[in-house]
Short mmCIF file of C-alpha atoms in Angstrom, two decimals:
data_model
loop_
_atom_site.label_atom_id
_atom_site.label_comp_id
_atom_site.label_asym_id
_atom_site.label_seq_id
_atom_site.Cartn_x
_atom_site.Cartn_y
_atom_site.Cartn_z
CA UNK A 1 95.40 87.65 84.83
CA UNK A 2 94.55 90.99 83.24
CA UNK A 3 95.88 94.21 84.74
CA UNK A 4 93.35 96.28 82.81
CA UNK A 5 91.39 98.02 85.60
CA UNK A 6 87.80 97.21 84.65
CA UNK A 7 88.57 93.56 83.99
CA UNK A 8 90.71 93.21 87.09
CA UNK A 9 88.04 94.75 89.35
CA UNK A 10 85.52 92.27 87.93
CA UNK A 11 87.90 89.39 88.66
CA UNK A 12 88.37 90.44 92.28
CA UNK A 13 84.63 91.01 92.75
CA UNK A 14 83.87 87.57 91.35
CA UNK A 15 86.21 85.95 93.89
CA UNK A 16 84.71 87.73 96.87
CA UNK A 17 81.14 87.81 95.62
CA UNK A 18 80.50 84.18 94.73
CA UNK A 19 78.03 82.22 96.90
CA UNK A 20 80.83 79.91 98.03
CA UNK A 21 83.15 82.73 99.15
CA UNK A 22 85.24 81.53 102.10
CA UNK A 23 87.11 84.30 103.92
CA UNK A 24 89.76 82.11 105.54
CA UNK A 25 90.52 80.52 102.18
CA UNK A 26 90.65 83.87 100.38
CA UNK A 27 92.95 85.47 102.96
CA UNK A 28 95.08 82.51 104.02
CA UNK A 29 94.56 78.95 102.86
CA UNK A 30 94.82 79.50 99.10
CA UNK A 31 98.39 80.83 99.38
CA UNK A 32 101.50 78.63 99.51
CA UNK A 33 102.13 77.62 103.11
CA UNK A 34 105.78 78.69 102.91
CA UNK A 35 105.04 82.22 101.63
CA UNK A 36 105.65 85.07 104.06
CA UNK A 37 102.35 86.62 105.20
CA UNK A 38 103.14 89.13 107.94
CA UNK A 39 106.12 90.60 109.76
CA UNK A 40 105.59 91.64 113.39
CA UNK A 41 108.01 94.30 114.64
CA UNK A 42 108.26 94.36 118.44
CA UNK A 43 108.74 97.52 120.47
CA UNK A 44 112.50 96.81 120.70
CA UNK A 45 112.42 96.79 116.86
CA UNK A 46 113.30 93.11 116.58
CA UNK A 47 111.04 91.38 114.10
CA UNK A 48 109.56 87.99 113.30
CA UNK A 49 108.26 86.74 109.96
CA UNK A 50 105.19 84.49 109.82
CA UNK A 51 104.14 82.37 106.86
CA UNK A 52 100.65 81.58 105.62
CA UNK A 53 101.13 78.05 106.91
CA UNK A 54 101.88 79.36 110.40
CA UNK A 55 98.90 81.73 110.25
CA UNK A 56 96.74 78.83 109.09
CA UNK A 57 97.61 76.75 112.15
CA UNK A 58 97.40 79.70 114.56
CA UNK A 59 94.00 80.75 113.23
CA UNK A 60 92.66 77.17 113.45
CA UNK A 61 93.73 77.07 117.09
CA UNK A 62 92.02 80.43 117.68
CA UNK A 63 88.87 79.23 115.92
CA UNK A 64 88.79 76.13 118.11
CA UNK A 65 89.04 78.25 121.28
CA UNK A 66 86.23 80.50 120.06
CA UNK A 67 84.09 77.50 119.15
CA UNK A 68 84.62 76.09 122.68
CA UNK A 69 83.34 79.45 123.95
CA UNK A 70 80.12 79.03 122.01
CA UNK A 71 80.85 81.10 118.91
CA UNK A 72 78.80 80.07 115.90
CA UNK A 73 78.26 81.33 112.38
CA UNK A 74 76.92 84.89 112.35
CA UNK A 75 77.91 85.63 115.96
CA UNK A 76 79.72 88.91 116.69
CA UNK A 77 83.21 88.54 118.17
CA UNK A 78 85.23 91.61 119.18
CA UNK A 79 88.88 92.26 119.92
CA UNK A 80 90.62 94.93 121.98
CA UNK A 81 94.15 94.01 120.95
CA UNK A 82 97.33 95.66 119.83
CA UNK A 83 99.19 94.81 116.63
CA UNK A 84 100.42 91.23 117.06
CA UNK A 85 100.35 87.82 115.45
CA UNK A 86 97.72 86.86 118.04
CA UNK A 87 95.45 89.57 116.66
CA UNK A 88 95.85 88.27 113.11
CA UNK A 89 95.21 84.70 114.25
CA UNK A 90 92.09 85.62 116.21
CA UNK A 91 90.61 87.66 113.35
CA UNK A 92 91.20 84.85 110.87
CA UNK A 93 89.83 82.40 113.44
CA UNK A 94 86.63 84.43 113.72
CA UNK A 95 86.17 84.23 109.96
CA UNK A 96 86.97 80.49 109.89
CA UNK A 97 83.84 79.95 111.94
CA UNK A 98 81.72 82.19 109.72
CA UNK A 99 81.42 84.64 112.61
CA UNK A 100 81.50 88.43 112.26
CA UNK A 101 84.43 90.54 113.43
CA UNK A 102 83.94 93.64 115.62
CA UNK A 103 87.21 95.66 115.70
CA UNK A 104 87.74 97.93 118.73
CA UNK A 105 90.60 100.40 119.06
CA UNK A 106 92.86 100.01 122.10
CA UNK A 107 92.69 103.76 122.83
CA UNK A 108 88.97 103.49 123.58
CA UNK A 109 87.86 103.97 127.18
CA UNK A 110 85.52 101.57 128.99
CA UNK A 111 82.31 103.41 128.06
CA UNK A 112 83.17 103.45 124.34
CA UNK A 113 84.06 99.75 124.39
CA UNK A 114 80.96 98.76 126.36
CA UNK A 115 78.53 100.70 124.17
CA UNK A 116 79.96 99.20 120.98
CA UNK A 117 79.92 95.67 122.38
CA UNK A 118 76.29 96.10 123.40
CA UNK A 119 75.23 97.71 120.12
CA UNK A 120 76.92 94.96 118.09
CA UNK A 121 75.49 92.18 120.27
CA UNK A 122 78.94 90.68 120.83
CA UNK A 123 79.06 87.19 122.34
CA UNK A 124 82.84 87.04 122.91
CA UNK A 125 85.54 89.69 123.25
CA UNK A 126 89.26 88.91 123.16
CA UNK A 127 91.39 91.53 124.92
CA UNK A 128 95.09 91.91 125.57
CA UNK A 129 96.06 91.55 129.21
CA UNK A 130 96.68 95.30 129.53
CA UNK A 131 93.26 96.04 127.99
CA UNK A 132 91.02 93.66 129.95
CA UNK A 133 90.10 96.19 132.65
CA UNK A 134 88.42 98.35 129.99
CA UNK A 135 86.01 95.59 129.02
CA UNK A 136 82.94 96.01 131.26
CA UNK A 137 80.77 93.11 132.41
CA UNK A 138 78.02 92.29 129.96
CA UNK A 139 76.33 89.61 127.90
CA UNK A 140 79.69 88.56 126.45
CA UNK A 141 82.49 86.21 127.43
CA UNK A 142 85.90 87.79 127.96
CA UNK A 143 89.01 85.90 126.82
CA UNK A 144 92.32 87.47 127.84
CA UNK A 145 95.30 87.23 125.50
CA UNK A 146 98.88 87.26 126.70
CA UNK A 147 98.32 85.43 129.97
CA UNK A 148 99.17 81.92 131.17
CA UNK A 149 96.06 81.57 133.35
CA UNK A 150 93.98 78.45 132.61
CA UNK A 151 91.26 80.51 130.95
CA UNK A 152 93.71 82.80 129.14
CA UNK A 153 94.04 82.65 125.37
CA UNK A 154 97.64 81.39 125.48
CA UNK A 155 96.85 78.39 127.66
CA UNK A 156 93.76 77.48 125.70
CA UNK A 157 95.53 77.77 122.33
CA UNK A 158 98.17 75.30 123.50
CA UNK A 159 95.64 72.69 124.68
CA UNK A 160 92.81 72.96 122.19
CA UNK A 161 92.05 70.31 119.57
CA UNK A 162 92.32 72.21 116.31
CA UNK A 163 93.31 69.91 113.46
CA UNK A 164 89.73 69.21 112.40
CA UNK A 165 88.95 72.92 112.11
CA UNK A 166 88.37 73.97 108.51
CA UNK A 167 86.54 77.09 107.41
CA UNK A 168 82.94 78.04 106.81
CA UNK A 169 81.99 79.63 103.49
CA UNK A 170 79.46 82.41 104.05
CA UNK A 171 79.21 83.79 100.51
CA UNK A 172 79.73 87.26 99.15
CA UNK A 173 76.65 88.63 100.89
CA UNK A 174 77.52 87.10 104.25
CA UNK A 175 78.50 89.49 107.01
CA UNK A 176 82.25 90.07 107.39
CA UNK A 177 82.68 92.96 109.82
CA UNK A 178 80.40 94.88 112.20
CA UNK A 179 82.14 98.17 112.89
CA UNK A 180 81.30 101.72 113.85
CA UNK A 181 81.81 105.15 112.38
CA UNK A 182 84.13 107.47 114.28
CA UNK A 183 81.21 109.33 115.86
CA UNK A 184 82.71 112.82 115.55
CA UNK A 185 79.26 114.43 115.18
CA UNK A 186 77.08 112.09 117.24
CA UNK A 187 76.75 108.55 118.49
CA UNK A 188 78.77 106.12 116.36
CA UNK A 189 76.64 104.35 113.77
CA UNK A 190 76.93 100.63 113.14
CA UNK A 191 78.02 99.42 109.71
CA UNK A 192 77.88 95.76 108.69
CA UNK A 193 80.04 95.01 105.67
CA UNK A 194 79.52 91.91 103.52
CA UNK A 195 82.40 89.72 102.39
CA UNK A 196 82.40 91.26 98.91
CA UNK A 197 83.21 94.63 100.47
CA UNK A 198 86.78 93.34 100.82
CA UNK A 199 87.08 93.27 97.03
CA UNK A 200 87.21 97.05 97.05
CA UNK A 201 90.20 97.00 99.38
CA UNK A 202 92.19 94.53 97.30
CA UNK A 203 91.43 96.70 94.27
CA UNK A 204 92.63 99.73 96.23
CA UNK A 205 95.82 97.91 97.21
CA UNK A 206 96.59 97.14 93.57
CA UNK A 207 95.49 100.35 91.86
CA UNK A 208 95.47 103.06 94.52
CA UNK A 209 98.59 101.99 96.41
CA UNK A 210 100.25 100.25 93.47
CA UNK A 211 101.34 97.33 95.66
CA UNK A 212 102.50 94.33 93.66
CA UNK A 213 104.07 90.89 94.17
CA UNK A 214 107.56 92.36 94.63
CA UNK A 215 106.49 94.99 97.17
CA UNK A 216 107.57 95.12 100.81
CA UNK A 217 104.47 96.79 102.19
CA UNK A 218 103.77 98.68 105.41
CA UNK A 219 100.53 100.39 106.40
CA UNK A 220 101.11 102.41 109.57
CA UNK A 221 97.42 102.67 110.48
CA UNK A 222 96.01 100.72 113.42
CA UNK A 223 93.79 97.70 112.58
CA UNK A 224 91.31 98.91 115.18
CA UNK A 225 90.06 101.29 112.50
CA UNK A 226 88.73 100.60 109.02
CA UNK A 227 91.75 101.82 107.06
CA UNK A 228 94.21 99.84 109.16
CA UNK A 229 92.08 96.69 109.26
CA UNK A 230 91.54 96.52 105.52
CA UNK A 231 94.78 98.05 104.25
CA UNK A 232 97.21 96.47 106.74
CA UNK A 233 95.50 93.06 107.01
CA UNK A 234 92.65 92.13 104.67
CA UNK A 235 93.96 93.45 101.35
CA UNK A 236 97.59 92.26 101.55
CA UNK A 237 96.63 88.87 103.01
CA UNK A 238 94.20 88.41 100.15
CA UNK A 239 96.73 89.51 97.54
CA UNK A 240 99.49 87.36 98.98
CA UNK A 241 101.74 90.37 99.62
CA UNK A 242 103.74 90.43 102.89
CA UNK A 243 102.45 93.06 105.31
CA UNK A 244 104.08 94.71 108.34
CA UNK A 245 102.73 95.46 111.82
CA UNK A 246 104.72 97.59 114.28
CA UNK A 247 103.78 97.09 117.92
CA UNK A 248 103.42 100.21 120.06
CA UNK A 249 102.79 103.81 119.11
CA UNK A 250 104.38 106.07 116.52
CA UNK A 251 107.88 107.42 116.83
CA UNK A 252 110.01 108.91 114.09
CA UNK A 253 113.06 106.90 115.14
CA UNK A 254 111.18 103.59 115.01
CA UNK A 255 109.60 104.45 111.66
CA UNK A 256 112.92 105.20 109.97
CA UNK A 257 114.54 102.11 111.52
CA UNK A 258 111.79 99.78 110.30
CA UNK A 259 111.85 101.29 106.82
CA UNK A 260 115.59 100.73 106.65
CA UNK A 261 115.86 97.28 108.25
CA UNK A 262 112.94 95.72 106.35
CA UNK A 263 113.67 97.55 103.05
CA UNK A 264 110.09 98.85 102.89
CA UNK A 265 109.15 99.80 99.34
CA UNK A 266 105.52 100.88 99.74
CA UNK A 267 104.32 102.87 102.78
CA UNK A 268 100.99 104.41 103.72
CA UNK A 269 99.97 106.31 106.86
CA UNK A 270 97.88 109.24 108.04
CA UNK A 271 99.12 112.75 107.18
CA UNK A 272 99.88 113.28 110.88
CA UNK A 273 102.56 110.58 110.65
CA UNK A 274 104.34 112.41 107.84
CA UNK A 275 104.06 115.66 109.77
CA UNK A 276 105.53 113.87 112.78
CA UNK A 277 108.48 112.64 110.74
CA UNK A 278 109.03 116.13 109.39
CA UNK A 279 108.74 117.79 112.81
CA UNK A 280 111.18 115.34 114.41
CA UNK A 281 114.10 116.90 112.56
CA UNK A 282 115.74 113.46 112.33
CA UNK A 283 118.09 112.78 109.48
CA UNK A 284 116.63 110.44 106.88
CA UNK A 285 118.62 107.17 106.73
CA UNK A 286 120.60 106.52 103.58
CA UNK A 287 119.77 103.61 101.32
CA UNK A 288 116.01 103.45 101.84
CA UNK A 289 114.12 101.26 99.36
CA UNK A 290 111.01 103.47 99.33
CA UNK A 291 109.31 103.93 95.97
CA UNK A 292 105.67 104.74 96.84
CA UNK A 293 104.19 106.88 99.62
CA UNK A 294 100.47 107.26 100.32
CA UNK A 295 98.19 108.80 102.92
CA UNK A 296 94.55 108.67 104.01
CA UNK A 297 92.34 109.66 106.91
CA UNK A 298 92.62 113.46 106.69
CA UNK A 299 93.23 115.82 103.78
CA UNK A 300 96.90 115.97 102.83
CA UNK A 301 98.18 119.52 103.23
CA UNK A 302 100.83 120.82 100.77
CA UNK A 303 103.72 121.20 103.21
CA UNK A 304 103.96 117.41 103.53
CA UNK A 305 104.88 116.94 99.88
CA UNK A 306 107.17 119.96 99.94
CA UNK A 307 109.14 118.06 102.58
CA UNK A 308 108.99 114.53 101.09
CA UNK A 309 110.12 115.79 97.69
CA UNK A 310 113.10 117.45 99.31
CA UNK A 311 114.22 114.60 101.59
CA UNK A 312 112.93 111.48 99.79
CA UNK A 313 112.43 112.57 96.20
CA UNK A 314 108.87 111.21 96.32
CA UNK A 315 105.32 112.57 96.36
CA UNK A 316 102.82 111.33 98.90
CA UNK A 317 99.69 110.26 97.01
CA UNK A 318 96.57 111.35 98.89
CA UNK A 319 93.66 108.90 99.04
CA UNK A 320 90.12 109.43 100.27
CA UNK A 321 87.66 106.99 101.77
CA UNK A 322 85.00 106.34 104.36
CA UNK A 323 84.07 103.51 106.70
CA UNK A 324 80.88 103.10 104.69
CA UNK A 325 82.49 102.98 101.26
CA UNK A 326 86.11 101.94 101.20
CA UNK A 327 88.47 104.03 99.06
CA UNK A 328 86.75 105.61 96.03
CA UNK A 329 89.12 108.53 95.26
CA UNK A 330 92.85 109.16 95.17
CA UNK A 331 96.02 109.66 93.18
CA UNK A 332 96.74 106.10 92.03
CA UNK A 333 100.23 104.62 92.01
CA UNK A 334 99.42 101.96 89.41
CA UNK A 335 101.45 102.71 86.25
CA UNK A 336 98.41 102.57 83.97
CA UNK A 337 96.56 105.17 86.05
CA UNK A 338 99.30 107.38 87.50
CA UNK A 339 98.94 111.15 87.09
CA UNK A 340 100.85 114.07 88.62
CA UNK A 341 99.98 114.88 92.21
CA UNK A 342 98.26 118.26 92.53
CA UNK A 343 98.49 120.13 95.83
CA UNK A 344 95.12 120.54 97.54
CA UNK A 345 93.40 117.94 95.33
CA UNK A 346 92.01 114.55 96.35
CA UNK A 347 92.77 112.72 93.10
CA UNK A 348 90.37 111.00 90.73
CA UNK A 349 87.82 108.21 90.95
CA UNK A 350 89.62 104.88 91.44
CA UNK A 351 88.68 101.75 89.45
CA UNK A 352 85.29 100.40 90.46
CA UNK A 353 83.94 103.82 91.42
CA UNK A 354 82.08 106.64 89.71
CA UNK A 355 81.71 110.00 91.43
CA UNK A 356 79.92 113.26 90.73
CA UNK A 357 79.04 116.56 92.39
CA UNK A 358 75.40 117.44 93.10
CA UNK A 359 74.05 120.95 93.47
CA UNK A 360 73.71 122.52 96.88
CA UNK A 361 69.93 122.66 96.64
CA UNK A 362 69.08 120.00 94.07
CA UNK A 363 69.98 116.35 93.55
CA UNK A 364 71.39 116.69 90.05
CA UNK A 365 75.01 116.87 88.84
CA UNK A 366 76.48 120.34 88.39
CA UNK A 367 78.83 121.66 85.72
CA UNK A 368 82.54 120.80 85.77
CA UNK A 369 84.43 122.92 88.27
CA UNK A 370 81.33 123.87 90.28
CA UNK A 371 81.52 123.26 94.02
CA UNK A 372 78.76 121.15 95.51
CA UNK A 373 78.03 117.92 97.36
CA UNK A 374 80.35 115.05 96.50
CA UNK A 375 78.39 111.89 95.70
CA UNK A 376 78.89 108.30 94.59
CA UNK A 377 77.05 107.25 91.43
CA UNK A 378 75.65 104.01 92.85
CA UNK A 379 74.75 102.15 89.66
CA UNK A 380 78.19 102.79 88.15
CA UNK A 381 80.17 101.85 91.28
CA UNK A 382 80.37 98.04 91.43
CA UNK A 383 82.61 98.14 94.51
CA UNK A 384 79.97 99.92 96.60
CA UNK A 385 78.20 97.56 99.00
CA UNK A 386 76.87 99.99 101.63
CA UNK A 387 73.07 100.18 101.82
CA UNK A 388 72.49 101.81 105.20
CA UNK A 389 73.49 101.79 108.85
CA UNK A 390 72.36 99.18 111.35
CA UNK A 391 68.80 99.98 112.37
CA UNK A 392 68.03 101.75 109.09
CA UNK A 393 69.79 105.00 110.00
CA UNK A 394 71.35 107.18 107.32
CA UNK A 395 69.04 106.41 104.42
CA UNK A 396 68.71 110.17 103.78
CA UNK A 397 72.23 110.07 102.34
CA UNK A 398 70.83 108.22 99.33
CA UNK A 399 69.30 110.70 96.91
CA UNK A 400 67.30 110.67 93.66
CA UNK A 401 65.65 107.31 94.40
CA UNK A 402 68.97 105.77 95.38
CA UNK A 403 70.90 106.93 92.33
CA UNK A 404 73.43 108.86 94.41
CA UNK A 405 75.05 108.49 97.83
CA UNK A 406 76.15 111.69 99.53
CA UNK A 407 79.59 111.41 101.10
CA UNK A 408 79.03 114.46 103.33
CA UNK A 409 81.88 116.37 101.68
CA UNK A 410 81.89 119.59 99.66
CA UNK A 411 84.10 119.41 96.57
CA UNK A 412 84.40 120.11 92.85
CA UNK A 413 85.44 117.98 89.87
CA UNK A 414 87.18 119.55 86.86
CA UNK A 415 87.08 118.46 83.22
CA UNK A 416 89.93 115.97 83.77
CA UNK A 417 88.14 114.24 86.67
CA UNK A 418 90.34 115.83 89.33
CA UNK A 419 88.52 116.24 92.64
CA UNK A 420 89.23 119.24 94.84
CA UNK A 421 88.11 118.99 98.45
CA UNK A 422 86.57 122.04 100.12
CA UNK A 423 85.24 120.81 103.47
CA UNK A 424 82.95 118.48 105.26
CA UNK A 425 79.37 119.56 104.69
CA UNK A 426 78.97 120.58 108.33
CA UNK A 427 82.32 122.44 108.39
CA UNK A 428 81.47 124.97 105.66
CA UNK A 429 81.84 128.59 106.77
CA UNK A 430 79.34 131.04 105.28
CA UNK A 431 80.64 134.58 105.76
CA UNK A 432 78.67 137.50 104.31
CA UNK A 433 77.44 135.25 101.51
CA UNK A 434 80.83 133.65 100.77
CA UNK A 435 81.10 129.88 101.19
CA UNK A 436 84.53 129.13 102.63
CA UNK A 437 86.01 125.66 103.13
CA UNK A 438 88.47 125.33 106.02
CA UNK A 439 90.87 123.01 104.19
CA UNK A 440 92.50 125.68 102.01
CA UNK A 441 92.98 128.02 104.97
CA UNK A 442 94.44 125.25 107.11
CA UNK A 443 96.79 124.28 104.28
CA UNK A 444 97.97 127.88 103.96
CA UNK A 445 98.55 128.25 107.70
CA UNK A 446 100.53 125.00 107.79
CA UNK A 447 102.97 126.37 105.25
CA UNK A 448 104.03 129.07 107.73
CA UNK A 449 107.15 128.00 109.67
CA UNK A 450 105.59 129.00 113.01
CA UNK A 451 102.68 126.57 112.64
CA UNK A 452 102.78 122.87 113.51
CA UNK A 453 99.04 122.14 113.36
CA UNK A 454 95.96 124.17 112.49
CA UNK A 455 92.20 123.75 112.48
CA UNK A 456 89.70 126.25 111.11
CA UNK A 457 86.03 126.54 112.13
CA UNK A 458 83.10 128.93 111.78
CA UNK A 459 82.45 131.35 114.63
CA UNK A 460 79.25 133.40 114.98
CA UNK A 461 79.50 137.08 114.05
CA UNK A 462 76.75 139.68 114.41
CA UNK A 463 77.64 141.48 111.18
CA UNK A 464 78.84 138.73 108.82
CA UNK A 465 76.83 135.80 110.21
CA UNK A 466 79.98 133.70 110.53
CA UNK A 467 83.69 134.42 110.41
CA UNK A 468 86.78 132.25 110.07
CA UNK A 469 88.36 131.28 113.35
CA UNK A 470 91.62 129.34 113.65
CA UNK A 471 93.15 127.17 116.37
CA UNK A 472 96.92 126.89 115.99
CA UNK A 473 99.54 124.68 117.60
CA UNK A 474 102.71 126.72 117.30
CA UNK A 475 106.07 125.22 116.40
CA UNK A 476 108.35 124.57 119.39
CA UNK A 477 110.19 127.67 120.54
CA UNK A 478 107.79 130.06 118.81
CA UNK A 479 106.78 133.19 120.71
CA UNK A 480 103.01 133.51 120.47
CA UNK A 481 101.00 136.68 120.84
CA UNK A 482 99.40 139.54 118.94
CA UNK A 483 102.38 139.99 116.61
CA UNK A 484 102.23 136.40 115.42
CA UNK A 485 98.45 136.62 115.04
CA UNK A 486 98.87 139.57 112.70
CA UNK A 487 101.61 137.74 110.78
CA UNK A 488 99.43 134.68 110.25
CA UNK A 489 96.42 136.75 109.20
CA UNK A 490 98.52 138.58 106.64
CA UNK A 491 100.04 135.28 105.51
CA UNK A 492 96.59 133.91 104.65
CA UNK A 493 95.64 137.16 102.87
CA UNK A 494 98.81 137.05 100.77
CA UNK A 495 98.89 133.33 100.05
CA UNK A 496 95.21 132.36 99.82
CA UNK A 497 92.50 135.06 99.79
CA UNK A 498 92.08 138.49 101.34
CA UNK A 499 88.50 137.86 102.47
CA UNK A 500 89.13 134.41 103.99
CA UNK A 501 91.75 135.20 106.60
CA UNK A 502 90.98 134.10 110.19
CA UNK A 503 89.45 136.99 112.13
CA UNK A 504 90.38 135.23 115.36
CA UNK A 505 93.36 133.00 116.10
CA UNK A 506 93.83 130.98 119.28
CA UNK A 507 97.07 129.28 120.25
CA UNK A 508 96.55 125.88 121.84
CA UNK A 509 98.80 123.08 123.04
CA UNK A 510 96.86 120.37 121.24
CA UNK A 511 93.88 119.94 118.94
CA UNK A 512 91.03 117.58 119.87
CA UNK A 513 91.18 114.45 117.73
CA UNK A 514 89.50 111.11 117.38
CA UNK A 515 91.66 108.09 118.29
CA UNK A 516 92.32 107.67 114.55
CA UNK A 517 93.76 111.19 114.31
CA UNK A 518 90.92 113.16 112.75
CA UNK A 519 90.51 116.69 114.07
CA UNK A 520 87.21 117.12 115.91
CA UNK A 521 86.15 120.54 114.69
CA UNK A 522 82.74 120.16 116.33
CA UNK A 523 84.49 120.27 119.72
CA UNK A 524 86.29 123.45 118.74
CA UNK A 525 83.02 125.06 117.66
CA UNK A 526 81.40 124.05 120.93
CA UNK A 527 84.36 125.36 122.90
CA UNK A 528 83.95 128.81 121.39
CA UNK A 529 80.22 128.80 122.07
CA UNK A 530 80.81 127.88 125.70
CA UNK A 531 83.60 130.27 126.55
CA UNK A 532 83.47 134.00 127.13
CA UNK A 533 87.19 134.81 126.89
CA UNK A 534 88.97 137.27 124.57
CA UNK A 535 88.29 137.07 120.84
CA UNK A 536 91.91 136.54 119.89
CA UNK A 537 95.02 135.32 121.60
CA UNK A 538 96.12 132.30 123.55
CA UNK A 539 93.66 129.89 125.18
#
């Protein structure tokens, strides 16, 4: 098997793209039954290992229960479940039947769950016992996990006839997942991914994360979201690499304990997790086996790597992706592709992807180093499978007769292929003719010891059109007020740019975020439009 990137990407694509592609076989049945597949860490930090053979039986039982409930090939089946072996079994069971998986995050409220179930046309939803009350009545059957009632998943799994259950090949173009964008700027849009979309995630696991056969891998993201689903489950199960799921929410103590007790070598999580570890002040355990750290979901700000270099001797490699695409950009860990991590940069195009920057007012590539609209070169990106949202929405993101796909981000690419992120397209601040991206200002603010979190948005200004406005979560014990505002403004002037300092700073207890941890800047902009309070100070 070649490790040369182009050849290896082609090999993975061929496996997932062939007409006979069988998801359950690719992710489970082709591996030795005795090989460890997943480790579930309970909230008391005890853990249980499960083999591919055990997952095979559990997923056949789950498939049989779903089939009894009327699930057929192509049907949409959703889950509202925490990280557990039952979740893994149900997801694999869905794919055994050739059905389509609809992941739903357990932090969603009833309205969010109901609208997604309706939009996807779900026929069955499996929910944990503590989540069932959030599943509204509808045209779907509810199966409750974790209960001994006759109609509960546990009882039915024990009684069902499962040994004749095999798996249904659906082919590379068959539907794999029906999921939804985060909906930070409007109603979530439906995205249906084909089976061959998973090839991009196995490629990312190998080249972006550098995970190999000897790795002990842990992705801290929740499988209710794209990154967690594909990075914590699909990619490692396909590659035959043991993966780790920690039940419950994040805590620094639990994270360090799991890393130590399981000898985790490769770890990836959102930047907020690393900031949480840093802010906890806990002493790092001795004897950790860590050798690769990665992040995704939000831009990685420089203070994270300042800390990890000091306490772990490692850089966190930032990676960039989207629900629609997968992971096209990052600082790869693979030895043949590794390059030094550069603060404030996103990395380079990963194998299977080609990227460019288009002009602000024309759909043609710009010169190296020029800031513009980040785009995927469709014809030269074999891992790209996205062709539009459910219902035909979003086709305006394809430009120049489909040659390019706009990511919605503003960035630049230098002569070495290094991508530097500026902002989301709708987050750009235009002040007196200057185009200012919030990322650099946020990164600068986060390097100040008084700042725990920061978000920067555009605020209307009669003279300049727009000005920079910052929302800051102060570090515990920090005295906030006009003096600190002046300090932070001067800090940005001295450490970033004199013209780009925040004219207004507001101290807040928390920042609005999506359930996956992304800051909702649109809410902050709306808050400022709605309020009539003072222009600077505490909210």
